Short mmCIF file of C-alpha atoms in Angstrom, two decimals:
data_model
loop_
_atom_site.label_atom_id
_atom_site.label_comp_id
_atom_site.label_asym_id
_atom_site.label_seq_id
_atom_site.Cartn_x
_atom_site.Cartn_y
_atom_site.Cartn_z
CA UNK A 20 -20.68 -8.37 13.56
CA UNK A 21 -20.97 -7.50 17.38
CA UNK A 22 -24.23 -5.23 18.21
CA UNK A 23 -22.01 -3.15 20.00
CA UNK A 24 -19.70 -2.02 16.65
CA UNK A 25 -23.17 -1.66 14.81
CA UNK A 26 -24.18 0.81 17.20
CA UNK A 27 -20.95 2.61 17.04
CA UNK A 28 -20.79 2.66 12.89
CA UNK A 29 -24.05 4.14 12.81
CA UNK A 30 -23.88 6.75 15.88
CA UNK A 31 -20.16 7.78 13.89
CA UNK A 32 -22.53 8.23 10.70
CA UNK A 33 -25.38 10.53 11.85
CA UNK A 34 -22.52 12.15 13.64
CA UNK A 35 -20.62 12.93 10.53
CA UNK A 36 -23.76 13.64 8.37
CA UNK A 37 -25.04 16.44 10.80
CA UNK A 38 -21.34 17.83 10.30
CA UNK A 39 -21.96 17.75 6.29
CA UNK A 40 -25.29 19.26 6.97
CA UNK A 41 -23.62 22.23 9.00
CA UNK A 42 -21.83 23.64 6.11
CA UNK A 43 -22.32 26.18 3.05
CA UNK A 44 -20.26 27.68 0.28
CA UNK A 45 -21.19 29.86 -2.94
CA UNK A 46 -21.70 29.69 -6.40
CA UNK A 47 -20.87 32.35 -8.92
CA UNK A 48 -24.14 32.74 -10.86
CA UNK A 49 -22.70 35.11 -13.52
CA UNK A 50 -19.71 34.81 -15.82
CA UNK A 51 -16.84 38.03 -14.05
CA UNK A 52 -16.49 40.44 -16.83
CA UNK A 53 -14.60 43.94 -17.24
CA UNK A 54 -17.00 46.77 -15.41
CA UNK A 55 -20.01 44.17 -15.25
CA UNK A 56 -21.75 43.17 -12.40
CA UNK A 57 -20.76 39.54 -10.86
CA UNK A 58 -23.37 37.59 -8.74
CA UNK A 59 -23.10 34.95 -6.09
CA UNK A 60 -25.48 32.87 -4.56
CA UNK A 61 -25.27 30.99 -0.97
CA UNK A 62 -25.76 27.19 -1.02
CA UNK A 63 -26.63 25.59 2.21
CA UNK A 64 -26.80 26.58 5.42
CA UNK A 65 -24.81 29.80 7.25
CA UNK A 66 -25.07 31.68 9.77
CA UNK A 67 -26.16 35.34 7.72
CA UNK A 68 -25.05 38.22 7.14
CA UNK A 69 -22.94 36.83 4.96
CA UNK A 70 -19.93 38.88 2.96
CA UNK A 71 -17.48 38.12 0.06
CA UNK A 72 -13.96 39.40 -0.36
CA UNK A 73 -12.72 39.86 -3.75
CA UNK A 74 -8.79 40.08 -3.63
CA UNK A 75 -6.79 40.99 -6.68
CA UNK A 76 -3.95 38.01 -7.83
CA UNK A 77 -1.07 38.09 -10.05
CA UNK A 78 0.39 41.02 -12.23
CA UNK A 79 -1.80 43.55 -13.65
CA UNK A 80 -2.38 43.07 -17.43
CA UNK A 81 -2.71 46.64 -18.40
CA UNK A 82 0.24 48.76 -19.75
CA UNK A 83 3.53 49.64 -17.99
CA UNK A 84 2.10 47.67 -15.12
CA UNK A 85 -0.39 49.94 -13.71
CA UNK A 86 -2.13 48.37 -10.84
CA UNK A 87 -5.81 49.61 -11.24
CA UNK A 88 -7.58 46.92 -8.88
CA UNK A 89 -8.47 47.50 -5.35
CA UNK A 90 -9.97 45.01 -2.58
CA UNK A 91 -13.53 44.73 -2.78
CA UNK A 92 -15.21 44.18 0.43
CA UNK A 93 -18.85 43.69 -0.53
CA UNK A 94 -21.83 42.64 2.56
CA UNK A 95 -24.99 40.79 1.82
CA UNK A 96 -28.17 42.75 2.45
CA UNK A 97 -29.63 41.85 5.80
CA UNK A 98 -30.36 37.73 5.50
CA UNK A 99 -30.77 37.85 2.02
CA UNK A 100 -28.62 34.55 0.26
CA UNK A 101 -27.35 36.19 -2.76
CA UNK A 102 -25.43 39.45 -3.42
CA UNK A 103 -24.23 41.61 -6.80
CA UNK A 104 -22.14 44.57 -7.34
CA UNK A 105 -19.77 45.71 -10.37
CA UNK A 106 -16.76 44.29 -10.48
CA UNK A 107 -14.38 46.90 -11.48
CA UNK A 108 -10.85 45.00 -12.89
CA UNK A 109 -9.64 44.92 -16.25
CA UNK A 110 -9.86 41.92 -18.78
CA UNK A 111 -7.55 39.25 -18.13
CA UNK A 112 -7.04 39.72 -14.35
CA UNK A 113 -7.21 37.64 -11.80
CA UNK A 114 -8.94 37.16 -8.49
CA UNK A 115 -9.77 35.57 -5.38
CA UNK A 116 -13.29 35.12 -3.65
CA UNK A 117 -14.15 34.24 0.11
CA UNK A 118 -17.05 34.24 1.55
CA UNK A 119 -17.55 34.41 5.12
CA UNK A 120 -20.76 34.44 7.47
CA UNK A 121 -21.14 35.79 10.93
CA UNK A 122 -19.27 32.36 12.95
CA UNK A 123 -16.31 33.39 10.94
CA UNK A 124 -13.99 34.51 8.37
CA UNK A 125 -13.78 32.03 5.19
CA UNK A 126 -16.02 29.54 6.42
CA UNK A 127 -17.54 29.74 3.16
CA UNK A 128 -14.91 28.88 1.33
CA UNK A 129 -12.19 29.90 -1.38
CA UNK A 130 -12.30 30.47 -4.59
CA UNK A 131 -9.38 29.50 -6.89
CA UNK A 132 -7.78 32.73 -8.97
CA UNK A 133 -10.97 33.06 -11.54
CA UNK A 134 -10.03 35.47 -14.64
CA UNK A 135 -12.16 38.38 -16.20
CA UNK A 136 -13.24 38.03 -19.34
CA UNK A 137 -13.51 41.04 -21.82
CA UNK A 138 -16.34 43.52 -22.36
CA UNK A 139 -16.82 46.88 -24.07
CA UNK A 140 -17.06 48.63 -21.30
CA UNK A 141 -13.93 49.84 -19.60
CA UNK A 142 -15.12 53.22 -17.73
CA UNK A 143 -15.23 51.34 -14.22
CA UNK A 144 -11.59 51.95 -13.50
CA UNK A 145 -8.17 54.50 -14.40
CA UNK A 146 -5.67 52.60 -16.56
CA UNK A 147 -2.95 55.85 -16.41
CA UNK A 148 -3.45 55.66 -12.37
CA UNK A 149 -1.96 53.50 -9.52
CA UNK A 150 -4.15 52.91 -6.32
CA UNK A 151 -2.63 52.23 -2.73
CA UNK A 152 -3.92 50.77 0.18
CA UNK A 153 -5.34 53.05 2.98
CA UNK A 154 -1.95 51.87 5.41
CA UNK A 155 0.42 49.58 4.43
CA UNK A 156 2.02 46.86 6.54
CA UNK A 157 5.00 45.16 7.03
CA UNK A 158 6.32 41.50 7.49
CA UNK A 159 9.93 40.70 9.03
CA UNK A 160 11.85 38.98 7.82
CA UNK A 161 11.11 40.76 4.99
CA UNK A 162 9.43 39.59 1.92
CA UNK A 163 9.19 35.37 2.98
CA UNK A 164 6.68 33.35 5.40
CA UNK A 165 8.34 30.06 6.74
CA UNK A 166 6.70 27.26 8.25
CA UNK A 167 6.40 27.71 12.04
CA UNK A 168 9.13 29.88 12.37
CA UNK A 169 8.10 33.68 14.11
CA UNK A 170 7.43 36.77 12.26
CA UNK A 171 6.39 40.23 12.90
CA UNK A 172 3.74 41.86 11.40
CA UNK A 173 3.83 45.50 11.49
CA UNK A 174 2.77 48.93 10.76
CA UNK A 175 2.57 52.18 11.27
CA UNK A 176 0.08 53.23 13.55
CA UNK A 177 -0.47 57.06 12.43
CA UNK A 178 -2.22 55.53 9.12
CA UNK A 179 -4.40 52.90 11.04
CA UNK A 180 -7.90 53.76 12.47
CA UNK A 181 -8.30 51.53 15.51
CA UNK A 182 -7.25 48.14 15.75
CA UNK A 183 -5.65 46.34 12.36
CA UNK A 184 -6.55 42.87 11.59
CA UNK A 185 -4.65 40.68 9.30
CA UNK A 186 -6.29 37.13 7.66
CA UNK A 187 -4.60 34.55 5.97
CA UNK A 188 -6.12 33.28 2.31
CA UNK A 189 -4.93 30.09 0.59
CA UNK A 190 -6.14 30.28 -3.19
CA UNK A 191 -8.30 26.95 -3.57
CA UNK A 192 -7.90 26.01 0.06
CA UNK A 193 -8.41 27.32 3.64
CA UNK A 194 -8.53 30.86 4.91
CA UNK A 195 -8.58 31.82 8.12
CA UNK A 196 -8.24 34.53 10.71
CA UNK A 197 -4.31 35.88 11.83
CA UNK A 198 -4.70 36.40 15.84
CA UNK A 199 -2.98 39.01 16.66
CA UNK A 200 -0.68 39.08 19.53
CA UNK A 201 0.78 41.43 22.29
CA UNK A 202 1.33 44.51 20.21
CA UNK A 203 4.84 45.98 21.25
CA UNK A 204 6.66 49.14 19.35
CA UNK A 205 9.77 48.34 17.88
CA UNK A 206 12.41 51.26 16.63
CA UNK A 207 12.15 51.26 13.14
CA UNK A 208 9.54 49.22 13.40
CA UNK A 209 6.45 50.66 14.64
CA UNK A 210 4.11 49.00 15.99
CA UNK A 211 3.34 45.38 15.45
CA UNK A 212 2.77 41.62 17.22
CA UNK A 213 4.72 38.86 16.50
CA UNK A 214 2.90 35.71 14.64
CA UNK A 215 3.96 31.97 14.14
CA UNK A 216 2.51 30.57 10.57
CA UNK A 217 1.07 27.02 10.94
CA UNK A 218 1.04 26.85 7.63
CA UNK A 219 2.13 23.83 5.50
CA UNK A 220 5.58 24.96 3.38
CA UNK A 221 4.63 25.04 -0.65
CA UNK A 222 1.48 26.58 -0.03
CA UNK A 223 0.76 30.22 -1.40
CA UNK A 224 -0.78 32.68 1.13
CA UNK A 225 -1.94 35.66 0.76
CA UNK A 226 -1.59 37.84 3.52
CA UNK A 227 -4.61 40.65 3.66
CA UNK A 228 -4.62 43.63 6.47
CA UNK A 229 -8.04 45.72 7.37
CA UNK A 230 -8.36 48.22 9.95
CA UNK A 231 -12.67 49.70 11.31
CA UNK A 232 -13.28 50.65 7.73
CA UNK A 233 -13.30 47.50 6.50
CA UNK A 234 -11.10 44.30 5.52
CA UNK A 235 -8.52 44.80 2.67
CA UNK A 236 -8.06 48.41 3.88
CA UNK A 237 -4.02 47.43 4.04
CA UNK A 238 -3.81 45.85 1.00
CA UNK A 239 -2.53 42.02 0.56
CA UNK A 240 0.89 40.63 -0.47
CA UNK A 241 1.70 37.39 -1.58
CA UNK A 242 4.00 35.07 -0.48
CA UNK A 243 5.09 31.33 -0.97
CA UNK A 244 5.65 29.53 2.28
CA UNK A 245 9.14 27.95 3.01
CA UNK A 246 9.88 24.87 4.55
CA UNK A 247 13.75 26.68 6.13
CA UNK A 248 16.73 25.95 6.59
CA UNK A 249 15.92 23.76 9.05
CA UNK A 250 12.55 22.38 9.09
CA UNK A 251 10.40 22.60 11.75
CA UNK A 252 6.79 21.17 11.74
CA UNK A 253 6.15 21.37 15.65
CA UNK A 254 3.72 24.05 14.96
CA UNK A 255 1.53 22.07 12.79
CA UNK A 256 -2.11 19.96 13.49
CA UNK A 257 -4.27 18.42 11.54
CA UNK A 258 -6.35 21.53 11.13
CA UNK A 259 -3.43 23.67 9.87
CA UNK A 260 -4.66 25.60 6.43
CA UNK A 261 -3.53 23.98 3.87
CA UNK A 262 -5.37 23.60 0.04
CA UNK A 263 -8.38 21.60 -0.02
CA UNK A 264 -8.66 18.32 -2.38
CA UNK A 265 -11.64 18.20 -4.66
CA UNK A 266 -12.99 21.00 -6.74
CA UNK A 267 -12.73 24.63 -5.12
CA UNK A 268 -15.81 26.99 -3.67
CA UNK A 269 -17.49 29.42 -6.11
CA UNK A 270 -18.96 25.99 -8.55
CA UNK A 271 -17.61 26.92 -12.26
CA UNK A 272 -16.26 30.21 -13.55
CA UNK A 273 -13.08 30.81 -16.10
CA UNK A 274 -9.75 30.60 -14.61
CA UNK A 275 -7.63 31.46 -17.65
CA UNK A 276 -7.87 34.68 -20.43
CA UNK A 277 -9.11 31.70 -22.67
CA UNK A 278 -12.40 30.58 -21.03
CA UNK A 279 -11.41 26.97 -18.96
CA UNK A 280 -13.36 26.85 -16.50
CA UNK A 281 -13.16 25.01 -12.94
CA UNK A 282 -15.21 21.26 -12.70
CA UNK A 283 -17.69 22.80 -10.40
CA UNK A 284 -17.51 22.52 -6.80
CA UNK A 285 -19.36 20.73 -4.20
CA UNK A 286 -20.05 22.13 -1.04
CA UNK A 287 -17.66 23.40 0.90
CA UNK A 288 -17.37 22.90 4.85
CA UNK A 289 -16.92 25.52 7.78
CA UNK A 290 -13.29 25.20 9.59
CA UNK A 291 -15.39 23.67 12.40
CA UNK A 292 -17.27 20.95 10.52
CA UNK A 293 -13.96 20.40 9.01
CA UNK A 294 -12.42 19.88 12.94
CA UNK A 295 -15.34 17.48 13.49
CA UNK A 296 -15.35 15.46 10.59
CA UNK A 297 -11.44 14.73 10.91
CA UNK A 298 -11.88 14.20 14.52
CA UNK A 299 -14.39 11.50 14.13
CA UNK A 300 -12.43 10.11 10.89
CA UNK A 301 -9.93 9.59 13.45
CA UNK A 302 -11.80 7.87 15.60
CA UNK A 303 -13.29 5.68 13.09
CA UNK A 304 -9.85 4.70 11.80
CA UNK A 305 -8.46 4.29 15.58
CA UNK A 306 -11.38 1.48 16.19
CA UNK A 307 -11.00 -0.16 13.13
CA UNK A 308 -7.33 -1.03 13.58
CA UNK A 309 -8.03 -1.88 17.41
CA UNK A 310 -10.63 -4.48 15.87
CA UNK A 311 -8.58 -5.75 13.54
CA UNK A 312 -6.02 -5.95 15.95
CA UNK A 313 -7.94 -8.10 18.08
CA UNK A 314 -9.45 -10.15 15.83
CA UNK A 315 -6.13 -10.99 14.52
CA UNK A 316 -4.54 -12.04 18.08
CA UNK A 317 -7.98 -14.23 18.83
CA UNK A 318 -8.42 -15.84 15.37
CA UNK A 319 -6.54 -19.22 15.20
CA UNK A 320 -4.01 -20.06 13.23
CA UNK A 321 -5.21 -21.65 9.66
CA UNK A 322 -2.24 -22.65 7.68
CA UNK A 323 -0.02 -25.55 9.15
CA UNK A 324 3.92 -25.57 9.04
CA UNK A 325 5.15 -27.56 6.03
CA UNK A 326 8.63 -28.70 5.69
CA UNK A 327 10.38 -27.05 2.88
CA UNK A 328 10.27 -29.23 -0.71
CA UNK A 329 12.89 -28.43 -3.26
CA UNK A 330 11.84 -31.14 -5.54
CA UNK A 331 7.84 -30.02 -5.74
CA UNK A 332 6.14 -26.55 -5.44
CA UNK A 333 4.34 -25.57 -2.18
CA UNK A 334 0.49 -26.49 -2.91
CA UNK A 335 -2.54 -24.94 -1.90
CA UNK A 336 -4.12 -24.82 0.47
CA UNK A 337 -7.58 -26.33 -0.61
CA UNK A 338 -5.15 -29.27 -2.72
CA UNK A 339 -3.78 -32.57 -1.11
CA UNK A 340 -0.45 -32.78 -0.03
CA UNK A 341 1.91 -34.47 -2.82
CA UNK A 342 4.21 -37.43 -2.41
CA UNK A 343 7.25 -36.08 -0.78
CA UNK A 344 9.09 -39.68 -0.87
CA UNK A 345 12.39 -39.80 -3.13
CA UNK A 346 11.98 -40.69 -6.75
CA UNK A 347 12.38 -44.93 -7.36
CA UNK A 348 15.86 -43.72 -8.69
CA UNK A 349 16.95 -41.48 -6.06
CA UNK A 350 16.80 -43.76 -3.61
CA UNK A 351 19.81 -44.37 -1.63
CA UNK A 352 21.35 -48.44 -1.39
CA UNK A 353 23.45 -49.66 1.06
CA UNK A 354 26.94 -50.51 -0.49
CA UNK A 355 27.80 -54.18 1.04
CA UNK A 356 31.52 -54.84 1.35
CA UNK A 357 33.49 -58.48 0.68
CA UNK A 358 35.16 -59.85 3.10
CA UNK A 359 39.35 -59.26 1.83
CA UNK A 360 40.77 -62.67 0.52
CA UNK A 361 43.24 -63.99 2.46
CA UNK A 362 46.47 -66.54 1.96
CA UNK A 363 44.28 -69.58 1.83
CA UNK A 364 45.74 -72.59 4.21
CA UNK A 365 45.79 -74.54 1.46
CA UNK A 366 49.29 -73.68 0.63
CA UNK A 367 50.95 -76.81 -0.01
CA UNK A 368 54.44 -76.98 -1.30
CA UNK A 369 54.63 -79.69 -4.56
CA UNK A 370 57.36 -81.43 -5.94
CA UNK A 371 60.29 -79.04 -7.49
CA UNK A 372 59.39 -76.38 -4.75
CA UNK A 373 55.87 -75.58 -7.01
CA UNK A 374 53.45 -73.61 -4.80
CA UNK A 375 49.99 -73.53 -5.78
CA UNK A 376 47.03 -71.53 -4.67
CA UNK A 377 43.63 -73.19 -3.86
CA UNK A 378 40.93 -72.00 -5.58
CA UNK A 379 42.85 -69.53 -7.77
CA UNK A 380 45.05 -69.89 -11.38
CA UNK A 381 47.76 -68.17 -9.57
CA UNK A 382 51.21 -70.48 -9.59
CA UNK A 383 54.55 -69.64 -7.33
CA UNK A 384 57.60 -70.84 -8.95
CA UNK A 385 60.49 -71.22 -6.60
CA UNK A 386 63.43 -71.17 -9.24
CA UNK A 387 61.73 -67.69 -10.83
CA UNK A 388 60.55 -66.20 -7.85
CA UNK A 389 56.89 -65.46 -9.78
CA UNK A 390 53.26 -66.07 -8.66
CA UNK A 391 52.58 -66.12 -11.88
CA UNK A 392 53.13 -69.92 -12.70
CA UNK A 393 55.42 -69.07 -16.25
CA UNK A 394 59.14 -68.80 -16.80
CA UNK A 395 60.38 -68.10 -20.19
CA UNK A 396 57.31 -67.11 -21.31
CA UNK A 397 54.97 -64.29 -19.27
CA UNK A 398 52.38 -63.02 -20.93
CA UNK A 399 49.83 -60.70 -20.13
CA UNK A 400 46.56 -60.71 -21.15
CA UNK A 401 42.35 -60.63 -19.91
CA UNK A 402 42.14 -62.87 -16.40
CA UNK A 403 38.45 -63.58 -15.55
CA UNK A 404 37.64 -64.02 -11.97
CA UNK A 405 35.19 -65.22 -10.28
CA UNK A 406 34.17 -62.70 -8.41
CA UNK A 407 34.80 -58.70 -9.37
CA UNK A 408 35.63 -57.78 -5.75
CA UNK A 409 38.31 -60.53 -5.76
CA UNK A 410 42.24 -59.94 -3.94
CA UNK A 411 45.11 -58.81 -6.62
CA UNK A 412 48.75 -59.93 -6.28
CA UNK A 413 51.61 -57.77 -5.47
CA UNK A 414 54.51 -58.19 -7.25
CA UNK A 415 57.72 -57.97 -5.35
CA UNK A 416 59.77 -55.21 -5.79
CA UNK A 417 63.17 -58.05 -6.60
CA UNK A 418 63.88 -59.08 -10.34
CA UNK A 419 64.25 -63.09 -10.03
CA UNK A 420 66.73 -64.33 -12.42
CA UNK A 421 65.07 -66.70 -15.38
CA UNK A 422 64.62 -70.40 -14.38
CA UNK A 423 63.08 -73.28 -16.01
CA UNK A 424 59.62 -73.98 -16.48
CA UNK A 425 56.98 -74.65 -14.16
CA UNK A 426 57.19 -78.56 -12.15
CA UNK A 427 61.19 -78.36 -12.36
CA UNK A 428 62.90 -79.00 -8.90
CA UNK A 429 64.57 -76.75 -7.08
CA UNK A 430 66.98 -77.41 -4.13
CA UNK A 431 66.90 -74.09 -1.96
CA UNK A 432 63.49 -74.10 -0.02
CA UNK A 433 60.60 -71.35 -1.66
CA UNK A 434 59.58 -68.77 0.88
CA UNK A 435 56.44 -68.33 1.62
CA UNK A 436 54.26 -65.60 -0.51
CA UNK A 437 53.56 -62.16 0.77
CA UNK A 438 49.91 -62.05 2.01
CA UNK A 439 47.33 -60.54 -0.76
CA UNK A 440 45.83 -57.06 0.02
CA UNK A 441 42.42 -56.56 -0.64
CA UNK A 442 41.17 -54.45 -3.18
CA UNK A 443 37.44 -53.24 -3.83
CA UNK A 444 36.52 -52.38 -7.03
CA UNK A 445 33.18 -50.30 -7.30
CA UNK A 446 30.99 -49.96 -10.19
CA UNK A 447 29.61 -45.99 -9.97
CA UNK A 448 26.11 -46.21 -12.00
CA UNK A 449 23.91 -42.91 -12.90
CA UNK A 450 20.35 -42.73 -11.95
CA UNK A 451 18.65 -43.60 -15.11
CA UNK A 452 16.82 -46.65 -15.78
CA UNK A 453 18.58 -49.43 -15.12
CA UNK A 454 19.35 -52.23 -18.18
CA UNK A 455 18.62 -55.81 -17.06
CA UNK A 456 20.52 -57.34 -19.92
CA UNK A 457 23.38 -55.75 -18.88
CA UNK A 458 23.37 -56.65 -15.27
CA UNK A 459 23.61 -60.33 -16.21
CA UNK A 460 26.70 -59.95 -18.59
CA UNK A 461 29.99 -60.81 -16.82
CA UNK A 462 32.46 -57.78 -16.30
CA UNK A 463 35.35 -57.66 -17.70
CA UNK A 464 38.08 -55.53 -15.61
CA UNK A 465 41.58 -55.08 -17.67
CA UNK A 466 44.78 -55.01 -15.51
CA UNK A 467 48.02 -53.55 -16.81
CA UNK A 468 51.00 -55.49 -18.40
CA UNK A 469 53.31 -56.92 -15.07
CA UNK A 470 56.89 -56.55 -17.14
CA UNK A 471 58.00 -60.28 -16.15
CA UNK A 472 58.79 -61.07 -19.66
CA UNK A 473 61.86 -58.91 -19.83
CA UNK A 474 64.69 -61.61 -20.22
CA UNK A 475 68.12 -61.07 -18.81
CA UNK A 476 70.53 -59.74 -21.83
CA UNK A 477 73.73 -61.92 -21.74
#
């Protein structure tokens, strides 16, 4: 490997350690319980003072629905790296925890919703009483967040003291601050800013409002983001909150009325350390597939164009190549063609007008008009030749009347026989092993019966 990438890997990896250095999250060192105090503990390194916000989540277990849980806003004392207070919800409730340092809101992470488990002691809250937020707030459209498509927060400013702030809380993932905007009144409206949610659609958020006295002073409302009608993801990065993979902030505590409890979590990383880390991880990635890409165009070419072989499989690459000649029996033989017989010259007319064929046991009979060489008698039967490619007669189409035997005279002159055609007959053999035994034996070709025997009826 170049000194140059070597250089590169390891600057990327002190880079990204000092990022995992940079962040902290929490640890719930006591089980939640009804009225009992709950303690958290910082792990790693923050920015103090540090604070945890404790957000009520789902229905309220206690009769008729009465909501009896508030947000609790709780500060850590000075620098101090650990914090308790009494956590005043029912058994069998649910909440969420973030914990946030002086850099930011939720940069110590989120908490998935952890359950209460029971105790004797319920004198910490009013089960008979509902409790309401100092001011509430408003979204429109009403009741849904979807993915980057504008809403309006709003509220009414007669129940606000100074400036409200809103922050957005993902259960088991991100949470982060909601900037707010150009306030502007609307009628019927009040006052309010309008606000663009980069958040991923099928997350749940958790919307929470404060005002000077503290966050959570508006309540929270929860809300399940939608992708829309028409989707629209211009609005989203890769830094957009979304639910972290891995086991959540806050290490192990019960998330159900039975007792589960979470895996334990590991640390958990500031916003900004998680910026940086995906940042360089996309660097990292970016110069790996330029190298590869490189490599790829400079390296030469190792496997060599083979022609395609039906017969054989394609070997490998380490194995020799195979014979790719034809098997013995697949071999293809050159059919050689006889030359067509021909009248031979040696023609000669006998005595009695008897024509006979050189080299042949054909006869021409002048007084029966056959080639055949019989008169009363034609029979037809198994000729051998001499050769299997040999010429065939053809009969004429006439009927000659019956005459006498071969060698009588005749006193009209013959004419001359038609010229033979040539005929080719061709042996078609499969390609199995061939029988030398039966090469050598001589072929026998049958011919049909030539109907000269047929006497004239008187």
């Amino acid at each position: 490997m170049p000194r140059s990438l070597q250089l590169l890997e390891l600057a990327l990896y002190l880079a990204l350690s000092s990022s995992l250095v940079s962040g902290f999250s929490f640890t719930f060192t006591s089980q939640p319980q009804q009225c009992s105090n709950i303690s958290l503990q910082i792990t790693g390194s923050g920015a103090p003072p540090y604070s945890v916000l404790i957000i009520p989540y789902g229905p309220s277990p206690l009769p008729n629905n009465i909501e009896a849980r508030t947000i609790v806003y709780q500060q850590f004392s000075g620098d101090s790296s650990s914090v308790s207070f009494q956590l005043r919800y029912p058994t069998n409730s649910q909440f969420v925890a973030v914990v946030s340092d002086s850099t930011g809101f939720g940069t110590g992470g989120t908490s998935v919703a952890a359950s209460v488990m029971s105790n004797s002691d319920n004198s910490c809250f009013n089960a008979t009483l509902n409790v309401a937020p100092d001011f509430p707030f408003n979204i429109d459209p009403p009741n849904q967040v979807v993915q980057c498509s504008p809403s309006r927060l709003w509220w009414n400013p007669d129940q606000v003291q100074g400036t409200p702030n809103f922050q957005g809380v993902i259960p088991g993932g991100q949470s982060f601050s909601i900037p707010v905007g150009q306030v502007t009144q609307v009628a019927n409206e009040g006052y309010g800013f309008n606000w663009t949610p980069s958040v991923r659609a099928g997350s749940t958020l958790m919307i929470v409002a404060g005002d000077n006295r503290g966050l959570g002073t508006g309540g929270s409302e929860p809300y399940s983001v939608q992708a829309g009608l028409y989707p629209n993801s211009s609005c989203l990065t890769d830094n957009s909150p979304s639910s972290t993979a891995g086991p959540p902030a806050g290490g192990a505590y019960p998330t159900n009325s039975s007792g589960d409890e979470t895996g334990g979590g590991g640390s958990h990383l500031t916003s900004a350390s998680g910026g940086v880390i995906g940042g360089l991880a996309a660097v990292v990635i970016l110069a790996l597939t330029g190298f590869y890409i490189i490599r790829r165009k400079t390296a030469p070419r190792s496997q060599k164009e083979r022609p395609v072989d039906l017969l054989q499989g394609d070997p490998d690459d380490n194995d020799p190549l195979p014979n790719t000649e034809l098997p013995q029996y697949y071999h293809p033989e050159p059919f050689l063609a006889t030359a067509p017989t021909e009248v031979s010259s040696a023609y000669a007319q006998e005595e009695g007008g008897r024509l006979s064929v050189s080299g042949s046991n054909l006869l021409y009979d002048s007084a029966t008009a056959s080639r055949y060489g019989t008169s009363d008698r034609r029979q037809s039967g198994v000729t051998t030749f001499s050769d299997p490619r040999s010429a065939t007669p053809e009969l004429d189409g006439a009927t000659a009347p019956s005459g006498s035997m071969t060698g009588m005279t005749s006193s009209r002159k013959s004419p001359m026989p038609r010229q033979l055609r040539p005929v080719n007959i061709i042996q078609h053999e499969d390609a199995g092993l061939s029988n030398t035994e039966d090469a050598e034996q001589p072929e026998t070709i049958e011919l049909p019966p030539a109907y000269t025997n047929i006497r004239r009826t008187s």
